[in-house]
Coordinates of C-alpha atoms and ligand atoms in Angstrom, one line a residue:
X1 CA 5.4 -12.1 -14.4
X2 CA 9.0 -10.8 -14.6
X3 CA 10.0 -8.4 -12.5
X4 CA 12.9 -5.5 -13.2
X5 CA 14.0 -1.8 -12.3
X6 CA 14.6 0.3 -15.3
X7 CA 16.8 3.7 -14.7
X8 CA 16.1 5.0 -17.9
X9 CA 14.8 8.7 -17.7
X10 CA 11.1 8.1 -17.7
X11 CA 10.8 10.1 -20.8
X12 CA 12.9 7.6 -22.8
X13 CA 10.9 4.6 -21.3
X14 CA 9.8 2.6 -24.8
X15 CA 7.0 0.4 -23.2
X16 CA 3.3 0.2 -24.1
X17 CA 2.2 1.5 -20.8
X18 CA 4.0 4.0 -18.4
X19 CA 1.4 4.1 -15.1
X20 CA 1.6 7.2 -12.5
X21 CA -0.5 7.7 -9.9
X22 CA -1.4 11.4 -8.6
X23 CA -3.2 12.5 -5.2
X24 CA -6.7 14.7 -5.4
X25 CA -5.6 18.1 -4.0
X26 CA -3.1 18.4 -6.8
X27 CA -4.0 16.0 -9.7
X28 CA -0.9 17.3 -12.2
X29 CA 1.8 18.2 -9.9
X30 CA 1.7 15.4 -7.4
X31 CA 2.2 12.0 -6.5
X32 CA 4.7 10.0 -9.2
X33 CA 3.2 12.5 -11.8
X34 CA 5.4 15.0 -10.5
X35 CA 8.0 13.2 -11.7
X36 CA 6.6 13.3 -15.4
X37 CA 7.8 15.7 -18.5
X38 CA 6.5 18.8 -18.1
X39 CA 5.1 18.5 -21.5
X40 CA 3.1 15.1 -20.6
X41 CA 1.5 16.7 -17.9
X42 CA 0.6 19.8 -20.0
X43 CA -2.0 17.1 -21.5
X44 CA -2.8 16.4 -18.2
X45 CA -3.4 19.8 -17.2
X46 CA -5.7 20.3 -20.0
X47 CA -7.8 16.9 -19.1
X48 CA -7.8 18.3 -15.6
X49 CA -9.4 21.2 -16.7
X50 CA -11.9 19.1 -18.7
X51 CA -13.1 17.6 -15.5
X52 CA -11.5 14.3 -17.0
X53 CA -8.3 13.8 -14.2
X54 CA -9.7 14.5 -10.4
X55 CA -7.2 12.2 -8.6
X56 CA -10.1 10.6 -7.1
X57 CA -9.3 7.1 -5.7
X58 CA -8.8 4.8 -8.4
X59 CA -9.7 7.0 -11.1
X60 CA -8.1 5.4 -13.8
X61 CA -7.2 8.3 -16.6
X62 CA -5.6 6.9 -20.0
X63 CA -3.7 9.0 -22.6
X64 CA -2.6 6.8 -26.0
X65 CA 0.9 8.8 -28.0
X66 CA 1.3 11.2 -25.1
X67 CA 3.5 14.0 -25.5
X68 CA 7.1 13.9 -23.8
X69 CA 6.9 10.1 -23.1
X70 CA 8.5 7.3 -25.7
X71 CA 5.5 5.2 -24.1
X72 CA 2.8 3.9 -26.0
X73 CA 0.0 5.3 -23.4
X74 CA -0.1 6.5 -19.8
X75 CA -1.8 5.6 -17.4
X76 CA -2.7 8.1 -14.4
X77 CA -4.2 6.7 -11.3
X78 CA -6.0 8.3 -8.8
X79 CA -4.4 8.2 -5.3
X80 CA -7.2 9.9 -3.5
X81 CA -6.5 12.1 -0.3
X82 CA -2.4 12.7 0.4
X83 CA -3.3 11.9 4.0
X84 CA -4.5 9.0 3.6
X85 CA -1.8 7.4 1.6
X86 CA -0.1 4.3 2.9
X87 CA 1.3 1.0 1.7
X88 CA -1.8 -0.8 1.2
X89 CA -3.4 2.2 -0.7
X90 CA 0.3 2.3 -2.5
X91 CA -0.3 -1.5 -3.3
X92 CA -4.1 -1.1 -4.2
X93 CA -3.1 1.7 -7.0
X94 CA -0.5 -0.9 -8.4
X95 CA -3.2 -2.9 -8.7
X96 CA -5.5 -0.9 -9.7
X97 CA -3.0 -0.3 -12.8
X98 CA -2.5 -3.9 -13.5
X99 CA -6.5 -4.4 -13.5
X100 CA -6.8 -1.6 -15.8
X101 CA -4.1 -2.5 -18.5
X102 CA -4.6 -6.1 -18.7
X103 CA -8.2 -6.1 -19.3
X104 CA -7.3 -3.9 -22.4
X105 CA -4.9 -6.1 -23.7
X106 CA -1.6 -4.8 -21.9
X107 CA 0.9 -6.8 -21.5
X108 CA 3.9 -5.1 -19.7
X109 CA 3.8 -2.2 -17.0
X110 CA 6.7 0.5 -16.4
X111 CA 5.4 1.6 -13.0
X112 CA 6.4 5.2 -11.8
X113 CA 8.2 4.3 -8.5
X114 CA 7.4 7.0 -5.6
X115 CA 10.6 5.9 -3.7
X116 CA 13.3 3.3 -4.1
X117 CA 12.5 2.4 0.0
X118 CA 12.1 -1.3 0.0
X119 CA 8.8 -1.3 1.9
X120 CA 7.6 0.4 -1.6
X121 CA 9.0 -1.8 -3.5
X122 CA 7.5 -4.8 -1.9
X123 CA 4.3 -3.1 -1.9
X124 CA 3.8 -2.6 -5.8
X125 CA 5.1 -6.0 -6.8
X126 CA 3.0 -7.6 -4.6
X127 CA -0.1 -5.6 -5.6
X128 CA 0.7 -5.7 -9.5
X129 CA 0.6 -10.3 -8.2
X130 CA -2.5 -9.9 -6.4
X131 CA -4.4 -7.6 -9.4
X132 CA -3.2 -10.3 -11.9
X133 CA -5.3 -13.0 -10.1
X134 CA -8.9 -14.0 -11.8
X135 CA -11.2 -16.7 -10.6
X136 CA -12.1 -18.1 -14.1
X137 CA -9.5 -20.6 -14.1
X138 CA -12.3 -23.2 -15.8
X139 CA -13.4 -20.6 -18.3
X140 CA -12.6 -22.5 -22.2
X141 CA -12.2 -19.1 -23.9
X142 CA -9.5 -16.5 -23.8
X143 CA -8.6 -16.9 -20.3
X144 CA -4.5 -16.4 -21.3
X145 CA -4.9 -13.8 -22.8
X146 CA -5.5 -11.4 -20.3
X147 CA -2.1 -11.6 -18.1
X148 CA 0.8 -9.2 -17.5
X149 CA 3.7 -10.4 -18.7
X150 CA 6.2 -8.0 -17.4
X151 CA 6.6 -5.4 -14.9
X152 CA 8.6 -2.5 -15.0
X153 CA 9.7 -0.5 -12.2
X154 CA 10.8 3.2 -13.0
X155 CA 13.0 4.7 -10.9
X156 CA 13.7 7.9 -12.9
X157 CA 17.5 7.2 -12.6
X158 CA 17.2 7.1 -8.5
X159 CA 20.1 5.0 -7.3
X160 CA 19.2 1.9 -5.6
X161 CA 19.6 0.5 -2.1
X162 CA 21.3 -2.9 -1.9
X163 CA 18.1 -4.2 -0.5
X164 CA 16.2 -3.2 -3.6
X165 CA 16.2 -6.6 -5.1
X166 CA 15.4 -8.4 -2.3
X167 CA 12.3 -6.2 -1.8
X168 CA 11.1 -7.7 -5.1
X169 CA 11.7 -10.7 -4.3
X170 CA 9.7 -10.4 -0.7
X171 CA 6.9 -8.9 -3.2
X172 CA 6.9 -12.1 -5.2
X173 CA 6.7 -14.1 -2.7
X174 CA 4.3 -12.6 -1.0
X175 CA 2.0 -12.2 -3.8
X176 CA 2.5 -15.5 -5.5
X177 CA 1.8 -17.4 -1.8
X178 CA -1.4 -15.4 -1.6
X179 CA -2.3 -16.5 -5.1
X180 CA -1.1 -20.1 -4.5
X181 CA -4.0 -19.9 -1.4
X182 CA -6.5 -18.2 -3.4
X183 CA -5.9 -20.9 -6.6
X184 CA -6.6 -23.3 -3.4
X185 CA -10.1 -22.0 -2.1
X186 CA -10.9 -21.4 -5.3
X187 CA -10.8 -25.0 -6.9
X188 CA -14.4 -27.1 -6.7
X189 CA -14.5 -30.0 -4.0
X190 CA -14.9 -32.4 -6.7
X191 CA -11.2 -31.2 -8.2
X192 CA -9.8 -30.9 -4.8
X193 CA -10.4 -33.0 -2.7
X194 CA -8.6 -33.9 0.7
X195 CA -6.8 -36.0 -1.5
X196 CA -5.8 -33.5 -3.8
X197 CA -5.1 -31.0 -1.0
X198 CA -2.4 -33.3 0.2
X199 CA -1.0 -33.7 -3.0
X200 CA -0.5 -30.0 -3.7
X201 CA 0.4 -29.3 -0.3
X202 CA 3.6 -32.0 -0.8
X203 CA 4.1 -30.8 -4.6
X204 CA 4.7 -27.1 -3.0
X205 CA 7.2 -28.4 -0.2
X206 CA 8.8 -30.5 -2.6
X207 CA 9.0 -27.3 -4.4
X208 CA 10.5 -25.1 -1.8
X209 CA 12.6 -27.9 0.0
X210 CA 10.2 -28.5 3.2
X211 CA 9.5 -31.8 4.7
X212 CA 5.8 -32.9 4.6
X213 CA 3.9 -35.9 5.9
X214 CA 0.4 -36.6 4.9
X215 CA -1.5 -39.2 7.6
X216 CA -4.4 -41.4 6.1
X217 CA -7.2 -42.7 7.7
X218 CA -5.5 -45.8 8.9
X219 CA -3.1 -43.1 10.9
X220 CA -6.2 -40.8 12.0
X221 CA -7.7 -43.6 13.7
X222 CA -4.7 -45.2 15.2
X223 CA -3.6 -41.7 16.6
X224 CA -7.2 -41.6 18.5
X225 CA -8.0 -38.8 16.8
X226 CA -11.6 -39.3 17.3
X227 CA -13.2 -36.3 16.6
X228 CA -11.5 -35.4 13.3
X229 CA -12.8 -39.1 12.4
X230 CA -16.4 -38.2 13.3
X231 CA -16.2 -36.2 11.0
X232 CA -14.3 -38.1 8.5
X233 CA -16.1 -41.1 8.9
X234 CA -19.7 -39.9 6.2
X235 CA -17.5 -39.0 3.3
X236 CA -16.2 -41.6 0.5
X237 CA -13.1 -39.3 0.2
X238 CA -10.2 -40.6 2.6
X239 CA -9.0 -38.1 5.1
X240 CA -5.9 -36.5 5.0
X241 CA -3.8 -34.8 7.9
X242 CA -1.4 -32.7 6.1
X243 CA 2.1 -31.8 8.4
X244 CA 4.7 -29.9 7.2
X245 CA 7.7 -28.6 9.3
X246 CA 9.9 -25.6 8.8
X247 CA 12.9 -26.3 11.0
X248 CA 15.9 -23.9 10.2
X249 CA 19.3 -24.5 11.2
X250 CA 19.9 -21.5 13.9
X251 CA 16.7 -21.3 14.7
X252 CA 16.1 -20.8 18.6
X253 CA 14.8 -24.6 20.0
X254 CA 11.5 -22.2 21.1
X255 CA 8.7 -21.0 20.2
X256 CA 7.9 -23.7 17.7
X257 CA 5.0 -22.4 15.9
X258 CA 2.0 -24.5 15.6
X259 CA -0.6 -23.3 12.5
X260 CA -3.2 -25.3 12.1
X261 CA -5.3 -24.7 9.1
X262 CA -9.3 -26.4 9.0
X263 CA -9.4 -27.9 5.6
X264 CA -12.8 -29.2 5.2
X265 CA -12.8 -29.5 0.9
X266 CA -16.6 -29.6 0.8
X267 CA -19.0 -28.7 4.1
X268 CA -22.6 -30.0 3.2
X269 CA -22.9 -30.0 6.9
X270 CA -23.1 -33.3 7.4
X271 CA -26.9 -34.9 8.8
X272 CA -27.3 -31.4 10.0
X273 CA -27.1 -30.9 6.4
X274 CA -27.4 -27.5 5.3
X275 CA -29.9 -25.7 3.3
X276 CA -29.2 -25.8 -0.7
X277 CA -28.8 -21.8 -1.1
X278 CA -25.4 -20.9 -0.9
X279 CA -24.0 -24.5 -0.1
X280 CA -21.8 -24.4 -2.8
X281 CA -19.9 -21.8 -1.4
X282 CA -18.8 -24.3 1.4
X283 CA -16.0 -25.6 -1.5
X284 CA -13.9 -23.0 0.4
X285 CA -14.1 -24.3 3.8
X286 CA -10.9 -25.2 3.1
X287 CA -9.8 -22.1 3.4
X288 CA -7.8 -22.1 6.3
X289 CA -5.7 -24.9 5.3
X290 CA -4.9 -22.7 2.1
X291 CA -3.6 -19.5 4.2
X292 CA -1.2 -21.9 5.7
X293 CA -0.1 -23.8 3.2
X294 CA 0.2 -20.1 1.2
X295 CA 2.2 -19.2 4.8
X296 CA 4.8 -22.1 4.4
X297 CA 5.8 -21.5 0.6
X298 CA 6.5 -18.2 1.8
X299 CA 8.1 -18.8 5.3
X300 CA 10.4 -21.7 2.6
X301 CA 11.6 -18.8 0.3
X302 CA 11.9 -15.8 3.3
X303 CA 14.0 -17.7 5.9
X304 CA 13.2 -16.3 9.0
X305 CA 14.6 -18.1 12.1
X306 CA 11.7 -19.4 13.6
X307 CA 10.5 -23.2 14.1
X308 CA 7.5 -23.6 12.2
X309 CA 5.0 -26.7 11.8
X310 CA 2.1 -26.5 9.6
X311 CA -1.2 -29.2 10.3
X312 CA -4.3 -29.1 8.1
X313 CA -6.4 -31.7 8.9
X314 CA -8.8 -32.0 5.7
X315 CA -11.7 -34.2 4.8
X316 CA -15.0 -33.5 3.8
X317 CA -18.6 -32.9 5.7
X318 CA -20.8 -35.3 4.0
X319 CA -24.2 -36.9 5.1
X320 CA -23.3 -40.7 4.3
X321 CA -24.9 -43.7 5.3
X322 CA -21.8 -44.3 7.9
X323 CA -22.0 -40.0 8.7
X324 CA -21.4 -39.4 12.6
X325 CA -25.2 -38.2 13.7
X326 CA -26.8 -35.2 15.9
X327 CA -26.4 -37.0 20.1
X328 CA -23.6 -39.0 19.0
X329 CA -20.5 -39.1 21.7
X330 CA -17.6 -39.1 20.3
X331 CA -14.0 -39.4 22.0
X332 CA -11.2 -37.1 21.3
X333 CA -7.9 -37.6 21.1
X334 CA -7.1 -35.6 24.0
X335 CA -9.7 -38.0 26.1
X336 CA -12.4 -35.4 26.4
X337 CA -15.6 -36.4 25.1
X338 CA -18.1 -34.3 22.9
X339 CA -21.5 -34.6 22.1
X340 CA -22.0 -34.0 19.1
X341 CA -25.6 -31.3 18.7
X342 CA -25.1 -30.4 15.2
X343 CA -23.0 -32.1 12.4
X344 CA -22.4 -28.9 11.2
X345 CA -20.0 -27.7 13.5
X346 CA -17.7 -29.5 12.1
X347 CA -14.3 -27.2 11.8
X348 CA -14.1 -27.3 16.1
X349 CA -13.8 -31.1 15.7
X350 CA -11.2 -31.2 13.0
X351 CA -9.2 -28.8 14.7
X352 CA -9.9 -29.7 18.4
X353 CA -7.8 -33.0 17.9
X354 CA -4.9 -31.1 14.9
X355 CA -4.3 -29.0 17.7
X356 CA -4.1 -31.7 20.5
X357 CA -1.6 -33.5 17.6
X358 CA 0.0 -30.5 17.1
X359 CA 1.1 -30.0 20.9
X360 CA 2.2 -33.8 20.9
X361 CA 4.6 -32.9 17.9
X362 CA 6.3 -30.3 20.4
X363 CA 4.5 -27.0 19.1
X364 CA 4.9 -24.0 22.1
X365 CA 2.6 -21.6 20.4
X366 CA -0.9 -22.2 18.3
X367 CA -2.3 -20.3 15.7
X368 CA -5.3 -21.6 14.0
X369 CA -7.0 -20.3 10.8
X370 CA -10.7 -21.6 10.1
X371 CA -14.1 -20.3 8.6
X372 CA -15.7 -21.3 11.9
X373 CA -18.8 -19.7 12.0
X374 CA -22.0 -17.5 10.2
X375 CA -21.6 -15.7 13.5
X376 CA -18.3 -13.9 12.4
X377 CA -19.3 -12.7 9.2
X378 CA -22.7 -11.5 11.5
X379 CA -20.5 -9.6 13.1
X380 CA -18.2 -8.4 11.4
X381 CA -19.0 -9.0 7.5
X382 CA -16.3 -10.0 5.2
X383 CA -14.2 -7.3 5.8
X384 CA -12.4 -8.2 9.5
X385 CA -11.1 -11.3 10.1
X386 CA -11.9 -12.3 14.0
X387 CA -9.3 -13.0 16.4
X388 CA -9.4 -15.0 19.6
X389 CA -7.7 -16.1 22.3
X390 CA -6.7 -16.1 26.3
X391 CA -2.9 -15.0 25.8
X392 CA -3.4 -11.4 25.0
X393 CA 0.7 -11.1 24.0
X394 CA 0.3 -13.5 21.1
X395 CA -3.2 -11.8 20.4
X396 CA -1.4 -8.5 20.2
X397 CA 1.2 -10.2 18.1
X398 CA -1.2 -10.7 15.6
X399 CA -2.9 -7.6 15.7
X400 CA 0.3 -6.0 15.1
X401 CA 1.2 -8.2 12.5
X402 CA -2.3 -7.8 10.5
X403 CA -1.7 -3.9 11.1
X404 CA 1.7 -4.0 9.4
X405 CA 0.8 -6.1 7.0
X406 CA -3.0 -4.1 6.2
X407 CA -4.9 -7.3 6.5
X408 CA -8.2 -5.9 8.8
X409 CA -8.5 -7.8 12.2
X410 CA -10.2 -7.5 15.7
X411 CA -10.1 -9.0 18.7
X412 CA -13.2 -10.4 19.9
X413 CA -14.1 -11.5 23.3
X414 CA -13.2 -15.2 25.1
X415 CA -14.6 -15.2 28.8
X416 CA -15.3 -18.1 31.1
X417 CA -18.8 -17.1 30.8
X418 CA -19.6 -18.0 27.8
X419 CA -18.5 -21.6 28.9
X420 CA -21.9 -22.5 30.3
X421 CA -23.6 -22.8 26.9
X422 CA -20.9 -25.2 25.5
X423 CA -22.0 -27.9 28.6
X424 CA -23.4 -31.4 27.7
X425 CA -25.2 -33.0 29.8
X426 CA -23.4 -36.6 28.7
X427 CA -20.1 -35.5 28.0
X428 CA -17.5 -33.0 28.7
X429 CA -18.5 -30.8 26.2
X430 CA -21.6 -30.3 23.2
X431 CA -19.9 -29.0 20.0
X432 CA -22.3 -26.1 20.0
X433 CA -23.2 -23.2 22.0
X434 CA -26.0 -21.8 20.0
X435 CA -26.7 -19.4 17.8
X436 CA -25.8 -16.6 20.0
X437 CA -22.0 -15.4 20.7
X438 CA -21.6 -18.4 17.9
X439 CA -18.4 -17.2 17.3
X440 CA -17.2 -17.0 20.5
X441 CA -18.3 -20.2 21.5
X442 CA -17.0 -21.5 18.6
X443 CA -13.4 -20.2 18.9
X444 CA -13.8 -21.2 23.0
X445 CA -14.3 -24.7 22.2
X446 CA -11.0 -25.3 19.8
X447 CA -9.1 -23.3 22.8
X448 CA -10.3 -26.1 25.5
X449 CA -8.0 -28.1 23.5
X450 CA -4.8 -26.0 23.4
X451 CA -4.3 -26.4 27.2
X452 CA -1.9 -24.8 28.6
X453 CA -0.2 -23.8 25.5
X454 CA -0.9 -20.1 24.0
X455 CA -3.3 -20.2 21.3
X456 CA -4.9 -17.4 18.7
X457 CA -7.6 -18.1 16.7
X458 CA -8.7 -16.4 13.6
X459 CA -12.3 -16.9 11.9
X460 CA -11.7 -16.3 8.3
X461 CA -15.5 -17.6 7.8
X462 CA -16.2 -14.0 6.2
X463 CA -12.7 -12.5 4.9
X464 CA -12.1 -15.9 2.9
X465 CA -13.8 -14.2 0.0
X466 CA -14.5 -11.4 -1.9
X467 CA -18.3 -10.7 -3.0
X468 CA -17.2 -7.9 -5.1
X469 CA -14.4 -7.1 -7.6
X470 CA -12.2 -4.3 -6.1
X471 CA -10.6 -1.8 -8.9
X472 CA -7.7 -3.4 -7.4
X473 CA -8.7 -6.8 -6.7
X474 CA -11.5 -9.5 -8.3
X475 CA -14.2 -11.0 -6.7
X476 CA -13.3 -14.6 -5.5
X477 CA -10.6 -15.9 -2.7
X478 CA -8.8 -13.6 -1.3
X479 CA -6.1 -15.3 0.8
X480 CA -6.8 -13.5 3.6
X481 CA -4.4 -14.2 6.1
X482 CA -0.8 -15.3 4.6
X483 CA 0.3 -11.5 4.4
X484 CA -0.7 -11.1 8.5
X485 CA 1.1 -14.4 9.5
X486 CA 4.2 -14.2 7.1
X487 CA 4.8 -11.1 8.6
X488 CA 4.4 -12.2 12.2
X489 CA 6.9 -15.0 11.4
X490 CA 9.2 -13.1 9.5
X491 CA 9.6 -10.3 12.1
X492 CA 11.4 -13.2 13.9
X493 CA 14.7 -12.3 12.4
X494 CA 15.7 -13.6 9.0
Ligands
BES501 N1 -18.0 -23.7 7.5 C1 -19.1 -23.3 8.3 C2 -19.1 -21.8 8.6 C3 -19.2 -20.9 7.4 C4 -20.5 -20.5 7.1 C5 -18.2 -20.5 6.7 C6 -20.7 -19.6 6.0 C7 -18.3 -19.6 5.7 C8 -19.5 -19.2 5.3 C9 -19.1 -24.1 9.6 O1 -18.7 -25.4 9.6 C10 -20.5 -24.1 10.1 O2 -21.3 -24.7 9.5 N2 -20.7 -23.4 11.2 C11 -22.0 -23.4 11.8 C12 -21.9 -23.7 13.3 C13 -23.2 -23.9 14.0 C14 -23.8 -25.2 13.5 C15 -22.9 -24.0 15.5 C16 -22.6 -22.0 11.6 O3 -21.8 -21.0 11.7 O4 -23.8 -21.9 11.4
MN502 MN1 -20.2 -26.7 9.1
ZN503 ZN1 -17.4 -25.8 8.0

């Protein structure tokens, strides 16, 4: 998509769609329609009238030859209640806009800017990305046809700031690092497997100039990494563990940022296998892995001055004839042993030793992203990611950082209580705690292995994807996560 400003009076603007957006208590005389001809919103007075413009969120209002515009059609959006605007709203009517013209056959946007402020900026480029994003990518028939090619931002003739074109540029990157993730959870575990992970994974730091290393099973086994073997150990596919490091010049020596993404490309659940409805949603139990991968194309391109180190540890779940099995002890690389209850909790194991690797490669902080557990999305649906963890500055951190950012987060409870139901009775530890306070004890277990080191978890079990399409948004991955922890990162000075 390219991306420019236009100062052109908007009247004078010769594209085939000119997009406004408008709030509910005024529909004609607010919003970027304010900033209309008088004679275009005439029309729109009349439609108004006609019960046919309401402002209502999302309403979607077209006009083809409008009067007092050069454009071929308008489009008005709906912006809902004035109060409630923001910069996610601001970035949902963008894409709203993008959703709405492509799908008829529109091709390139002028977009009525509000404000020349960067933050708005960045907001509609990134949401015009994340509207242009569909999950059809095998579909045979028309599926280029329905893109924006070009996006236009209006600024009525406002003078710029200097920072206006890097504000694009953060919107870009932004939106084509969530896409990048999404394109990631999207693709079937027969197309990507961990194999295939790793190869994209070193094709994008290739790309953006980061070093990666991808470990094969040889590696795995001679690091002692015995628990991500358990589980590596049933499937034909070899193992991969995926470590890329963003180490800018000038950066302070600390915190060295650990992510650690689960990247499981297909979770049948092992000999615990799991029942046949639904199970091939578990391609995107990957998902994790994606986020940070999307996070270190766009740490690559925004430069902050932070140390960064990415681990995905990826493989797939599968129930073969050399599979790891329910009473099995395994030995992880940190030297605690775990017996293993159910095959199916899987992601702990992976992650348990990436994080133990993850501290030997010098990280200070650890921030791991995994669809964990059932128990989340019990909780708290596909809406709210969960967060964990014992350091409540670094939890704040994040909460902060998804807040800014308007990804939805919320702490949820670790307490040494909840320890009890994660005993063996062979080993150190049982990789289950029940189904009860699942994701608790779930996120509990990966922090026995971060020691003394902080650690935040986030369960993405439920936010990793969208059951319905958004007037914004379509149903499918959602890369839930990148925006939150390339803004935690980058407000680490650039
Ligand atoms: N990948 C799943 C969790 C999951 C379930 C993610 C549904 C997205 C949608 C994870 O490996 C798993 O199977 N967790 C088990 C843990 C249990 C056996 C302790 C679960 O949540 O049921
Ligand atoms: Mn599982
Ligand atoms: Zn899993």
């Amino acid at each position: 998509m390219k991306i420019e400003f236009v100062s052109t009076p908007l009247a004078d603007i010769s594209s085939p769609a000119l997009a406004a957006y408008s709030f509910e208590e005024a529909p004609t005389s607010s919003g970027t329609v304010e900033k209309l001809p008088e004679e275009t919103r005439g029309l729109l007075q009349e439609m108004n009238k006609g019960g046919e413009l309401t402002g209502k969120a999302f309403e979607c209002t077209p006009l083809r030859w409008p009067d007092g515009v050069s454009a071929d059609r308008l489009l008005v959006v709906g912006a809902g209640k004035s109060q409630k605007f923001s910069e996610t709203q601001l970035r949902h009517l963008a894409g709203a806009a993008v959703r709405h013209l492509r799908s008829r056959g529109v091709k390139q946007i002028a977009w009525v800017l509000g404000s020349v402020a960067p933050s708005t900026i960045t907001a509609v480029v990134e949401g015009a990305l994340l509207a242009d994003y569909d999950a059809d990518s095998y579909r045979t028939e028309s599926k280029d046809e329905k893109g924006i090619d070009a996006l236009i931002l209006a600024t009525g003739g406002e003078p710029l700031p200097v920072e206006a074109h890097a504000a694009i540029e953060r919107g870009r990157i932004l939106g084509e690092a969530e896409n990048f993730a999404r394109d990631l959870v999207n693709e079937p575990s027969n197309r990507l497997t961990p194999t295939r992970l790793a190869e994209q994974a070193e094709k994008m730091a290739v790309q953006f100039g980061l070093a990666c290393e991808v470990l094969g099973p040889e590696e795995i086994q001679k690091l002692k990494m015995g628990a991500f073997w358990a589980v590596a150990q049933g499937s034909r596919e070899p193992a991969r563990l995926i470590v890329i490091r963003y180490l800018p010049e000038g950066a302070p020596a600390e915190p060295v940022i650990g992510l650690i993404g689960k990247g499981i490309t297909f979770d049948s659940g092992g000999i615990s296998i799991k029942p046949s409805e639904n199970m091939h949603e578990m391609k995107t139990d990957m998902a994790g892995g994606a986020t940070m991968l999307g996070v270190m194309q766009a740490v690559a391109q925004l430069k902050p001055l932070v140390r960064v180190i990415a681990l995905i540890p990826a493989t797939e779940n599968m129930p073969g004839g050399n599979a790891y099995k329910p009473g099995d002890v395994i030995t992880s690389m940190s030297g605690k042993t775990i017996e293993v209850l159910n095959t199916d909790a899987e992601g702990r194991l992976v992650l348990a030793d990436a994080l133990t690797y993850a501290r030997r490669l010098g990280c200070t902080v650890l921030i791991d992203a995994a669809t964990l557990t059932a128990a989340v999305m019990i909780a708290l649906g596909s809406i709210t990611t969960g967060v964990f963890g014992w350091n409540k500055d670094w939890v704040n951190r994040i909460l902060a950082a998804a807040h800014h950012a308007g990804e939805k987060m919320w702490q949820l409870p670790v307490d040494e209580d909840y320890r009890d139901l994660y005993k063996s009775s062979i080993a150190d530890l049982a990789n289950t705690g029940g189904r009860y306070g699942g994701a608790i004890t779930g996120a509990m277990f990966i922090g026995e292995f971060a020691g003394d080191t902080p650690w935040v978890h986030l369960d993405i079990a439920g936010t990793r994807w969208a059951n319905d399409e958004k007037p914004y948004r379509a149903k499918g991955p959602t890369g839930h996560g990148v925006r939150t922890l390339v803004q935690l990162l980058t407000d680490f000075a650039s």
